[in-house]
PDB file of C-alpha atoms and ligand atoms in Angstrom:
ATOM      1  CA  UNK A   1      -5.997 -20.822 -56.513  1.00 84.00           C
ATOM      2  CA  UNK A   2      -5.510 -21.500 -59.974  1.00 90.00           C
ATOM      3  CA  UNK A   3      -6.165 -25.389 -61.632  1.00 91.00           C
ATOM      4  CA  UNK A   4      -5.408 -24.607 -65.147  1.00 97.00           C
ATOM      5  CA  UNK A   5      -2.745 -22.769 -67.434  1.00 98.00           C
ATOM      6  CA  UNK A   6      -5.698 -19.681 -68.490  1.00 98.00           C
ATOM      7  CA  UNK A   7      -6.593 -19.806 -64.783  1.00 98.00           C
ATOM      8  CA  UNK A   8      -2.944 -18.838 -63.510  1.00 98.00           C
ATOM      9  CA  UNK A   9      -3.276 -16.395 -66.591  1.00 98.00           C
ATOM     10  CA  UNK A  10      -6.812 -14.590 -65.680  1.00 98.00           C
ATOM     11  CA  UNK A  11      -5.371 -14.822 -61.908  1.00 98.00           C
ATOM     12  CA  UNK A  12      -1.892 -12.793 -62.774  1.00 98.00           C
ATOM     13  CA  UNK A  13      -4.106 -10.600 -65.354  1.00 98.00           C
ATOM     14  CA  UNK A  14      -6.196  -9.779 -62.512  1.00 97.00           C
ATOM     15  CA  UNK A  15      -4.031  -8.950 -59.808  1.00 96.00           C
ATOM     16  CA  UNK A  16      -2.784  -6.817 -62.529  1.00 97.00           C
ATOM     17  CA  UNK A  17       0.759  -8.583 -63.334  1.00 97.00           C
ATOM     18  CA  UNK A  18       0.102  -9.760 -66.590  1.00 98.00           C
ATOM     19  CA  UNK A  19      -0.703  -6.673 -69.002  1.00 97.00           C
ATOM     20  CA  UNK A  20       0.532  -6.265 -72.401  1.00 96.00           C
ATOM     21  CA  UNK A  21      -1.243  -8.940 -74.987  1.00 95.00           C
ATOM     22  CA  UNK A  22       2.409 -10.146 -76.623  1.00 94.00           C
ATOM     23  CA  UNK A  23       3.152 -11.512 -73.042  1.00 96.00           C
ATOM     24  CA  UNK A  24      -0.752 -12.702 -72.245  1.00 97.00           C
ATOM     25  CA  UNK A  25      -0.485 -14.603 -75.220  1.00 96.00           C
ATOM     26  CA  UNK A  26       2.785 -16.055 -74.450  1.00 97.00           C
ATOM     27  CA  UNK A  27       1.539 -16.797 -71.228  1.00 98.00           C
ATOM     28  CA  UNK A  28      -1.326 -18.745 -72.237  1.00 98.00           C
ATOM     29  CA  UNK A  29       0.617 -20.884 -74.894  1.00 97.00           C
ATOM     30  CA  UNK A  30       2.889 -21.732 -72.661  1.00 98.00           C
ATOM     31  CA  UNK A  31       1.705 -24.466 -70.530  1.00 98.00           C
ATOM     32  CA  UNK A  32       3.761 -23.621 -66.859  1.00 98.00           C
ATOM     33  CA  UNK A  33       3.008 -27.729 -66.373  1.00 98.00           C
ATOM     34  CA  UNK A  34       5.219 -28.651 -69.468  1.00 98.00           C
ATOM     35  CA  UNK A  35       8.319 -27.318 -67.260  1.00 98.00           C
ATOM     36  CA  UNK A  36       7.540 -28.595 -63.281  1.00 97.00           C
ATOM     37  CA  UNK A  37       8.790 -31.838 -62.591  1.00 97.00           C
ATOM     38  CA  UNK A  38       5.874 -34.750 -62.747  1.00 96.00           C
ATOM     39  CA  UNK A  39       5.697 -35.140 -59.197  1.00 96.00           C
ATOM     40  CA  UNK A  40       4.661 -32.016 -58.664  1.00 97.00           C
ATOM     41  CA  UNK A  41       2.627 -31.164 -61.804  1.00 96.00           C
ATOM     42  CA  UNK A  42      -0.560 -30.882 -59.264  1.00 96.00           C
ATOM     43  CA  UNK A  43       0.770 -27.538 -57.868  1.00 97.00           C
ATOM     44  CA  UNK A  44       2.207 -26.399 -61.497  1.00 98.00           C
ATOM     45  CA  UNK A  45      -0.041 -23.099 -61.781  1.00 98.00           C
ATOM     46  CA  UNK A  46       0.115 -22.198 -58.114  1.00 97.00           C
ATOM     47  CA  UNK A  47       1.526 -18.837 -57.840  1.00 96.00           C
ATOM     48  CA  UNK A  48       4.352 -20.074 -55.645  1.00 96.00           C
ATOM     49  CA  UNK A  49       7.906 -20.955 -56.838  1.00 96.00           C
ATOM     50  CA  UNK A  50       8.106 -25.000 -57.099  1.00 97.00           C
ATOM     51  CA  UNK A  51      12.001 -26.583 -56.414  1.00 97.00           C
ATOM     52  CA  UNK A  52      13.120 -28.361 -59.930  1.00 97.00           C
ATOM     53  CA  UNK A  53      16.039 -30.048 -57.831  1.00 96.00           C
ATOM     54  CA  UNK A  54      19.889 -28.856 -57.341  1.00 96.00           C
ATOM     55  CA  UNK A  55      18.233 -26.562 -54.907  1.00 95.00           C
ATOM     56  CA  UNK A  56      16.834 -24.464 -57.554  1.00 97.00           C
ATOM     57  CA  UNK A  57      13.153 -23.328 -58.184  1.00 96.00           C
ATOM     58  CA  UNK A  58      11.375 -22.333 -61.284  1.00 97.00           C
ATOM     59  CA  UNK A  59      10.374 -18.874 -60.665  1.00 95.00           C
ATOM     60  CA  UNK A  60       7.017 -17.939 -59.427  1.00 96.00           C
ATOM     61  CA  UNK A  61       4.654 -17.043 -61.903  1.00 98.00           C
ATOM     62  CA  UNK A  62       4.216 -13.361 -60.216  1.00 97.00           C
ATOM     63  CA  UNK A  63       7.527 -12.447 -60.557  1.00 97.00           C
ATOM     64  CA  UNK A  64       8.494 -13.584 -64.570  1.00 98.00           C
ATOM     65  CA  UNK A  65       4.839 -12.147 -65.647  1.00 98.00           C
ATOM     66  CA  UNK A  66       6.421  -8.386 -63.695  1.00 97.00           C
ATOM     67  CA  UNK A  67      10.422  -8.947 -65.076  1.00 98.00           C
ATOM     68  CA  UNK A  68       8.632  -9.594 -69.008  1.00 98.00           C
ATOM     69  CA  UNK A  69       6.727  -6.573 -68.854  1.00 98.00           C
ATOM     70  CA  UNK A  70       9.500  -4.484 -67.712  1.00 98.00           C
ATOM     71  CA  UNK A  71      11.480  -6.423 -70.265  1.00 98.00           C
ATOM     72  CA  UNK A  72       9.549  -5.004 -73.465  1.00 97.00           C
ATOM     73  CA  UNK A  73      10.023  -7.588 -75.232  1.00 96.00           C
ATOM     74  CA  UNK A  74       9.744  -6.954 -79.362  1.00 93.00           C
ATOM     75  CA  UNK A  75       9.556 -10.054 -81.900  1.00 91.00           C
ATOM     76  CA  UNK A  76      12.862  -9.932 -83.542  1.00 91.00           C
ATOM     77  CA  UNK A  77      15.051  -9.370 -80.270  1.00 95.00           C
ATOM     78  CA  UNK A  78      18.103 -10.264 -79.566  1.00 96.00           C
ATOM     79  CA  UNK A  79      18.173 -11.530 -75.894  1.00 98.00           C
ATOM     80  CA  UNK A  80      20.750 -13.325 -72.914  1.00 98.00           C
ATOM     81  CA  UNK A  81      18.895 -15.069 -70.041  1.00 98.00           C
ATOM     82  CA  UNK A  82      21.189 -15.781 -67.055  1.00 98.00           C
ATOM     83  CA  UNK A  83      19.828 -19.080 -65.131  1.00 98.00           C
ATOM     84  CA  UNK A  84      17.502 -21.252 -67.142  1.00 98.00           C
ATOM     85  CA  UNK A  85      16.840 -23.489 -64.607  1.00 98.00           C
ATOM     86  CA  UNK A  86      13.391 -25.450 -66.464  1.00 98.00           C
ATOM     87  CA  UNK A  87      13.115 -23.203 -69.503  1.00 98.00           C
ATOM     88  CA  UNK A  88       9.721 -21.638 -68.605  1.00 98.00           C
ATOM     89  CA  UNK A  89      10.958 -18.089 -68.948  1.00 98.00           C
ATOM     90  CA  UNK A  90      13.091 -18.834 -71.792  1.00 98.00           C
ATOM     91  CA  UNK A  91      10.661 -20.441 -73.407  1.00 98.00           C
ATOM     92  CA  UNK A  92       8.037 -16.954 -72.773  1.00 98.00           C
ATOM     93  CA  UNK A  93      10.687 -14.990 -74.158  1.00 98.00           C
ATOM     94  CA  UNK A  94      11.082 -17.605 -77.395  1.00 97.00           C
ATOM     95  CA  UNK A  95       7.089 -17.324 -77.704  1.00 97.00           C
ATOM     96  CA  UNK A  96       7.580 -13.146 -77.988  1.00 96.00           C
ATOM     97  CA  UNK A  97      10.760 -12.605 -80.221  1.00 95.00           C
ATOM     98  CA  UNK A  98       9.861 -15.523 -82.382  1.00 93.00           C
ATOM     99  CA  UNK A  99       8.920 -14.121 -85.766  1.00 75.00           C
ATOM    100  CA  UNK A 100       5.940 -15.637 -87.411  1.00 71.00           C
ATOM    101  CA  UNK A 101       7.360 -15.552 -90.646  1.00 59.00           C
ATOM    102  CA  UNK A 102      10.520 -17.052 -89.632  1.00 56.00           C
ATOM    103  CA  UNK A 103      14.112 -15.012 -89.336  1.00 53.00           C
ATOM    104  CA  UNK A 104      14.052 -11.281 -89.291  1.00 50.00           C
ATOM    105  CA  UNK A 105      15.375  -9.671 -92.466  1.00 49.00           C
ATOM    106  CA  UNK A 106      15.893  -6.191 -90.819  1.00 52.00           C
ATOM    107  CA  UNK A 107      18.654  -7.602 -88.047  1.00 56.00           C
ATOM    108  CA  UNK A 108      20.233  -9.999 -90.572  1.00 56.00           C
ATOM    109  CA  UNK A 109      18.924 -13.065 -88.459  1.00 59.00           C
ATOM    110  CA  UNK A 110      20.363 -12.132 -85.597  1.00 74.00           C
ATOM    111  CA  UNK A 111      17.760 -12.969 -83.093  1.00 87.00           C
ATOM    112  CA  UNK A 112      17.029 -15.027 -80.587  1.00 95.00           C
ATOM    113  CA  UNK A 113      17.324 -15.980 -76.907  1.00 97.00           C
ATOM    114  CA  UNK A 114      20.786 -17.237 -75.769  1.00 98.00           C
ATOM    115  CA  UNK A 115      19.939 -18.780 -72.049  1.00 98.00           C
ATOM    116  CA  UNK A 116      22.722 -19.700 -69.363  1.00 98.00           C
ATOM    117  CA  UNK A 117      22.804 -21.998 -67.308  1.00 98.00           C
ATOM    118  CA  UNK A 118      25.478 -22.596 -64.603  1.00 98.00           C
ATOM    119  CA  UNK A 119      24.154 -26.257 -63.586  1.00 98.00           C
ATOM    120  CA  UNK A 120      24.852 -28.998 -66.457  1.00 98.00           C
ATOM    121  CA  UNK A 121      21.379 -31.530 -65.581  1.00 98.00           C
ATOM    122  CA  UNK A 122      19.232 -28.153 -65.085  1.00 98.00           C
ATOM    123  CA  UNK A 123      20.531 -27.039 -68.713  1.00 98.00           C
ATOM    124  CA  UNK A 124      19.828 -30.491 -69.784  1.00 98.00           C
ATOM    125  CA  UNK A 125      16.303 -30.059 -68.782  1.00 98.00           C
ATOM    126  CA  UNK A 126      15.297 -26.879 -70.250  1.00 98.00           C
ATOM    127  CA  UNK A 127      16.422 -28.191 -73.417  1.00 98.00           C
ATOM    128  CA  UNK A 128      14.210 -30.921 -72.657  1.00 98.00           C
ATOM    129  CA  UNK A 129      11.551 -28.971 -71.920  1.00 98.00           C
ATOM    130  CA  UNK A 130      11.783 -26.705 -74.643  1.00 98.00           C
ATOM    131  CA  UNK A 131      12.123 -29.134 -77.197  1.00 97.00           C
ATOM    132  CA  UNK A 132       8.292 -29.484 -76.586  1.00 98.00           C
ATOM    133  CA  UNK A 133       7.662 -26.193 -78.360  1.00 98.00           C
ATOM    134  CA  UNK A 134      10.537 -26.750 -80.859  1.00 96.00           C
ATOM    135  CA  UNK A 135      12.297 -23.840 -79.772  1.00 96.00           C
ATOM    136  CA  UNK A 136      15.956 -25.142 -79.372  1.00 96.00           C
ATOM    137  CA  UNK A 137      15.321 -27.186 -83.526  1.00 94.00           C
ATOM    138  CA  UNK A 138      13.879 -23.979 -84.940  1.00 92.00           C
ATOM    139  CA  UNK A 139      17.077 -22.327 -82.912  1.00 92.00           C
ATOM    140  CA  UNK A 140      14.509 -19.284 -81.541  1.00 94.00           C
ATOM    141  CA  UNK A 141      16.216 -20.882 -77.961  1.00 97.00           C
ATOM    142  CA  UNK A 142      19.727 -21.535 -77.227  1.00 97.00           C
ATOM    143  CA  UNK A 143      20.671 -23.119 -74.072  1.00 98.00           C
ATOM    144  CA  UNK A 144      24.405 -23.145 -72.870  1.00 98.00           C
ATOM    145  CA  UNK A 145      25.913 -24.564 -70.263  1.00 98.00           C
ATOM    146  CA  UNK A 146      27.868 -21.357 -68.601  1.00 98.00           C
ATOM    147  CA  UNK A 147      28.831 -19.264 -65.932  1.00 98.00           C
ATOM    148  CA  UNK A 148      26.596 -16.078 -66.919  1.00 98.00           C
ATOM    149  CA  UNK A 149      28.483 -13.480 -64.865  1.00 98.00           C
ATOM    150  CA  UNK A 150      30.800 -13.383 -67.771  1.00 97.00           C
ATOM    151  CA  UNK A 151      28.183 -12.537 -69.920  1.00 98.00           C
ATOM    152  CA  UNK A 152      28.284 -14.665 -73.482  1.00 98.00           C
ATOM    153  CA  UNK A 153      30.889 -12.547 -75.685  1.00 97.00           C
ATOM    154  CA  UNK A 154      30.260 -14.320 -78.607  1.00 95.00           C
ATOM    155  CA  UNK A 155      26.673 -13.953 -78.953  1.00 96.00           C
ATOM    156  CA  UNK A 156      26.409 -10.581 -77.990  1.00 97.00           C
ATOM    157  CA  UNK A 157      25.632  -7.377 -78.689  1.00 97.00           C
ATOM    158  CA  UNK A 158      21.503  -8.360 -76.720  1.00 97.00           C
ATOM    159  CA  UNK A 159      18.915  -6.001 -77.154  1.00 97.00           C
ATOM    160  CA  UNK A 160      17.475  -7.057 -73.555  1.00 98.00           C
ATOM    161  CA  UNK A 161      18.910  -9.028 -71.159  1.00 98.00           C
ATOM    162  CA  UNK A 162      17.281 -10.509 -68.326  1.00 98.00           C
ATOM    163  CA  UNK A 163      18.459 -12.737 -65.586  1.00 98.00           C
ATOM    164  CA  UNK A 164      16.891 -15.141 -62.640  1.00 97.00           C
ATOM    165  CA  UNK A 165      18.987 -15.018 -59.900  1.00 96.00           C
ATOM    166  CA  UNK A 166      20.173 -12.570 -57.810  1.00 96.00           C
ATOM    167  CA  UNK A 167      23.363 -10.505 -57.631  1.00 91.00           C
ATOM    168  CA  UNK A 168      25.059  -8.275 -54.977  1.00 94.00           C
ATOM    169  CA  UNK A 169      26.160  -5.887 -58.205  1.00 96.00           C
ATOM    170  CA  UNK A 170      25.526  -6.276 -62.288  1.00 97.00           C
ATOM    171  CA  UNK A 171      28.410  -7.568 -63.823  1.00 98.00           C
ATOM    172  CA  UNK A 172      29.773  -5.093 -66.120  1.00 98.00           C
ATOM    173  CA  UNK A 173      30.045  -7.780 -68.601  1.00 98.00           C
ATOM    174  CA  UNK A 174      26.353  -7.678 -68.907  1.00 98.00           C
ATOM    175  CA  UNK A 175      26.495  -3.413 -69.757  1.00 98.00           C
ATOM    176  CA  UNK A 176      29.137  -4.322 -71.915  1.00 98.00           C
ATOM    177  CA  UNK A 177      27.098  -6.990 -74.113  1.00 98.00           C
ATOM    178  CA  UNK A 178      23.975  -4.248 -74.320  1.00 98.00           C
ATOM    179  CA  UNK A 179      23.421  -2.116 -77.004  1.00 97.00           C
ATOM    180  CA  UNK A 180      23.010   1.676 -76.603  1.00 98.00           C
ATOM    181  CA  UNK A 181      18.903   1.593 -76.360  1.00 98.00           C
ATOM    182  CA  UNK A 182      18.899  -1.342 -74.714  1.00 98.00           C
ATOM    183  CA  UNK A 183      17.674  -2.630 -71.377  1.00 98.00           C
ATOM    184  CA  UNK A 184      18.551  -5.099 -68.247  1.00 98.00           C
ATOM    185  CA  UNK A 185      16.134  -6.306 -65.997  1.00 98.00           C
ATOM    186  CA  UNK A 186      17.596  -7.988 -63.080  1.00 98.00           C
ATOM    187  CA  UNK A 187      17.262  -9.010 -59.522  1.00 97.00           C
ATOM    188  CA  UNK A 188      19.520  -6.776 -57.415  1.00 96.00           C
ATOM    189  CA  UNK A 189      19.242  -8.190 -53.586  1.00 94.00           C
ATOM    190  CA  UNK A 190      15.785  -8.677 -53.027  1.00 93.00           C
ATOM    191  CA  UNK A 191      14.617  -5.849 -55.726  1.00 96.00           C
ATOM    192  CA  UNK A 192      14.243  -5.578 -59.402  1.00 97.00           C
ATOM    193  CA  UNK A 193      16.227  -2.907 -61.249  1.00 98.00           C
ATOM    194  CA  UNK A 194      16.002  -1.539 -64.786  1.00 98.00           C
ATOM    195  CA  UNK A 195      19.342  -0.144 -66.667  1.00 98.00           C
ATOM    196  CA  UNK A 196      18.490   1.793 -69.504  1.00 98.00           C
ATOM    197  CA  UNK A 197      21.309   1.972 -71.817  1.00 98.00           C
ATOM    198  CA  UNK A 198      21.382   5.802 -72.807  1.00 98.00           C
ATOM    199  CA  UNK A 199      24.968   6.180 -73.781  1.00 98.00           C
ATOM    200  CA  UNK A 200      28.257   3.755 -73.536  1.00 96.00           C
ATOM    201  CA  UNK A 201      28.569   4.489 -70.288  1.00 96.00           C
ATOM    202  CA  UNK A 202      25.406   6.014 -69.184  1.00 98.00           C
ATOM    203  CA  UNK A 203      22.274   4.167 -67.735  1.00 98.00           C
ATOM    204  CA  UNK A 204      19.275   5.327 -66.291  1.00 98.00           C
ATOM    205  CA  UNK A 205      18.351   3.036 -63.699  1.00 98.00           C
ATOM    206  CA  UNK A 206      14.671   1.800 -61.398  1.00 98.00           C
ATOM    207  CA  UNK A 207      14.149  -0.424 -58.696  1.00 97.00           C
ATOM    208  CA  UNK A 208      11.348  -2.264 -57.625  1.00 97.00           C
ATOM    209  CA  UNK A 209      11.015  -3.650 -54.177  1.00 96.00           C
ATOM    210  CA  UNK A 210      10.053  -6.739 -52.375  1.00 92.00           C
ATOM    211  CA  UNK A 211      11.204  -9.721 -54.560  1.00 91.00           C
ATOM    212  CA  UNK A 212      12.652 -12.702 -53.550  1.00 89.00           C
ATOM    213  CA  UNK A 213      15.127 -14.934 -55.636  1.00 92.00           C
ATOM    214  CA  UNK A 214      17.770 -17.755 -55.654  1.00 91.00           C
ATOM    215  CA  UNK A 215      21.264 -16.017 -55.780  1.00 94.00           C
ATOM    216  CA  UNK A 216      23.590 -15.946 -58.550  1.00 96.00           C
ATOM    217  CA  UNK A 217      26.564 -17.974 -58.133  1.00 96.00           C
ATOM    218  CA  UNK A 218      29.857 -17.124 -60.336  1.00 93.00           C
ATOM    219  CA  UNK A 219      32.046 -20.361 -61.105  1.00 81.00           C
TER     220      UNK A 219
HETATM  221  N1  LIG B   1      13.350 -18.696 -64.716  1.00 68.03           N
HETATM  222  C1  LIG B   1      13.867 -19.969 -64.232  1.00 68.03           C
HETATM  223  C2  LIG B   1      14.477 -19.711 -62.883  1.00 68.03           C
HETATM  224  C3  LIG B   1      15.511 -20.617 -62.454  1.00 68.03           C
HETATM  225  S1  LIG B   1      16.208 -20.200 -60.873  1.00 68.03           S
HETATM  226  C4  LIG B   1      12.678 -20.910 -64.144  1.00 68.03           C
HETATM  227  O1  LIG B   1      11.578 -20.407 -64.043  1.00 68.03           O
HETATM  228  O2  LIG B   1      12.839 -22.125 -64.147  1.00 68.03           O
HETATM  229  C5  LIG B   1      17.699 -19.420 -61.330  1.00 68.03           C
HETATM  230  C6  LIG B   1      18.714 -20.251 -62.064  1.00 68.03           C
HETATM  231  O3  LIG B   1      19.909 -19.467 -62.172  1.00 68.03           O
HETATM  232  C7  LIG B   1      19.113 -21.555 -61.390  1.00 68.03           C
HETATM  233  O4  LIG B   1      18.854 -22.620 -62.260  1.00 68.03           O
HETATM  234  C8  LIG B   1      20.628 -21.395 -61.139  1.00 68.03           C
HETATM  235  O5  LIG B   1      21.367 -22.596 -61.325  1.00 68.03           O
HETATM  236  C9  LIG B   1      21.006 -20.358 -62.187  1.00 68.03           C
HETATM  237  N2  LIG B   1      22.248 -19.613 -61.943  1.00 68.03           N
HETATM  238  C10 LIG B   1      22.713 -19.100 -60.762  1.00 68.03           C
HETATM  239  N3  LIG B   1      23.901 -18.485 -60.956  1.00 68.03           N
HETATM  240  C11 LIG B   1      24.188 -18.592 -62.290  1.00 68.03           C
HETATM  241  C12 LIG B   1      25.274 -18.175 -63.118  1.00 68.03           C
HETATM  242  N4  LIG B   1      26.320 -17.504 -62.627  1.00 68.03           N
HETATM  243  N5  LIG B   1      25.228 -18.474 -64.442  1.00 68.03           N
HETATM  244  C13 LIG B   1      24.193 -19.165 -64.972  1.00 68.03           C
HETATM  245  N6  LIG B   1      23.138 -19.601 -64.234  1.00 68.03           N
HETATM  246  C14 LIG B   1      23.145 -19.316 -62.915  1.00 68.03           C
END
C-alpha cells in the first residue's frame, strides 16, 4: 500500500503500469492528493478509485497510468478529455503536452487539453484543482461544462482524445474531431479500445480487457 505520491509511482512502475519517463514524470509532479476531496486525502494514493461526490469517482490510479501510455502523449498535442470529474487526468495530460518553452510554433499554438465535463460542481472542481498547477491561467487546461458525446466542434481537429467513462459505442463525433494519424483511447463496456485513425474513414482498432468504469451519460 502506497503512503506517498513517489510511492503510488514506484508501486504502478512496478507492477509495470507506469512505463514511459514523459508520463513517470508527470506522475510524480502531480500530487494524486491535490485532487481527492479532504476527507479522504488519507486513502489519496491507494490504488483504488475514491468517490469525489455526484456519484462519480476519480479514476484509479491503475487504470489512467494504462489509458496515458496507450495515449502517446507528445508535448505540443492537441487533446479532448470527456469527463473531468477532479482534474487528475487532465491535469497528467497538461503536465505532458505542456511545452517548456511556452506555445508551440510548429502547430501555430494550437495545443492544449480541452476537458468535458457533463456535471457543472464537478467542472467547478477540476478547475479548482487545477488552478493549483496553473494550468487553466497559463490556458495548457480548458475545462467546459458539456455534454462530450457531441464531441467539442469548435476546438477540434485533437490529435488524441481520451475519455473516462464508459460507452456502449464511440460517438462518431469523436472520429470526426480526430485527425488522420490520430488516436482514441476509450472505455468501451468494461474494456479499453484504441482507434487508430489511418484514413477518413478507416481505423485500426485494440481492445484491452477487464476494466471497470463509471458510464457515460449523454444529456
Ligand atoms: N479521470 C477523472 C474521472 C472522472 S469519472 C478523474 O480521475 O477524476 C468520469 C467523469 O465523466 C464523471 O465526472 C462524469 O460526470 C463524466 N461524464 C459522464 N458522461 C459524460 C458526458 N457525456 N460528457 C462529459 N462528461 C461525462
Amino acid at each position: 500500500m502506497a503512503y506517498s505520491n513517489s510511492e503510488l509511482v514506484k508501486e504502478l512502475t512496478e507492477l509495470g503500469y507506469l512505463k514511459s519517463q514523459l508520463l513517470i514524470d508527470a506522475f510524480n509532479a502531480i500530487d494524486r492528493k491535490d485532487f481527492v476531496p479532504p476527507s479522504l486525502a488519507e486513502f489519496a494514493y491507494h490504488n483504488e478509485p475514491l468517490s469525489i461526490g455526484n456519484g462519480q469517482t476519480i479514476s484509479q490510479p491503475l487504470t489512467v497510468a494504462f489509458m496515458l501510455e496507450l495515449l502517446d502523449l507528445r508535448a505540443g498535442d492537441k487533446v479532448m478529455e470527456i469527463g473531468s470529474g477532479s482534474g487528475w487526468q487532465t491535469a497528467l495530460i497538461a503536465k505532458m503536452i505542456e511545452h517548456p518553452g511556452g506555445i508551440t510554433e510548429d502547430k501555430d499554438g494550437r495545443y492544449g487539453v480541452i476537458s468535458l465535463e457533463r456535471i457543472d460542481s464537478l467542472a467547478q472542481m477540476a478547475i479548482n484543482n487545477l488552478s493549483k498547477y496553473g494550468f487553466v491561467e497559463r490556458e495548457v487546461a480548458k475545462i467546459i461544462n458539456f455534454d462530450g458525446t457531441k464531441g467539442y466542434e469548435t476546438e477540434a481537429p485533437f490529435d488524441k482524445i481520451i475519455a473516462a467513462a464508459s460507452a456502449d459505442k464511440i460517438p462518431e463525433s469523436w472520429k470526426d474531431q480526430l485527425i488522420i494519424g490520430g488516436r482514441i483511447v476509450a472505455p468501451l463496456g468494461e474494456s479499453i479500445v484504441v482507434l487508430d485513425k489511418t484514413e477518413k474513414n478507416d481505423f485500426e482498432e485494440r481492445a484491452f480487457h477487464g476494466f471497470s468504469f463509471v458510464p457515460l451519460i449523454a444529456g
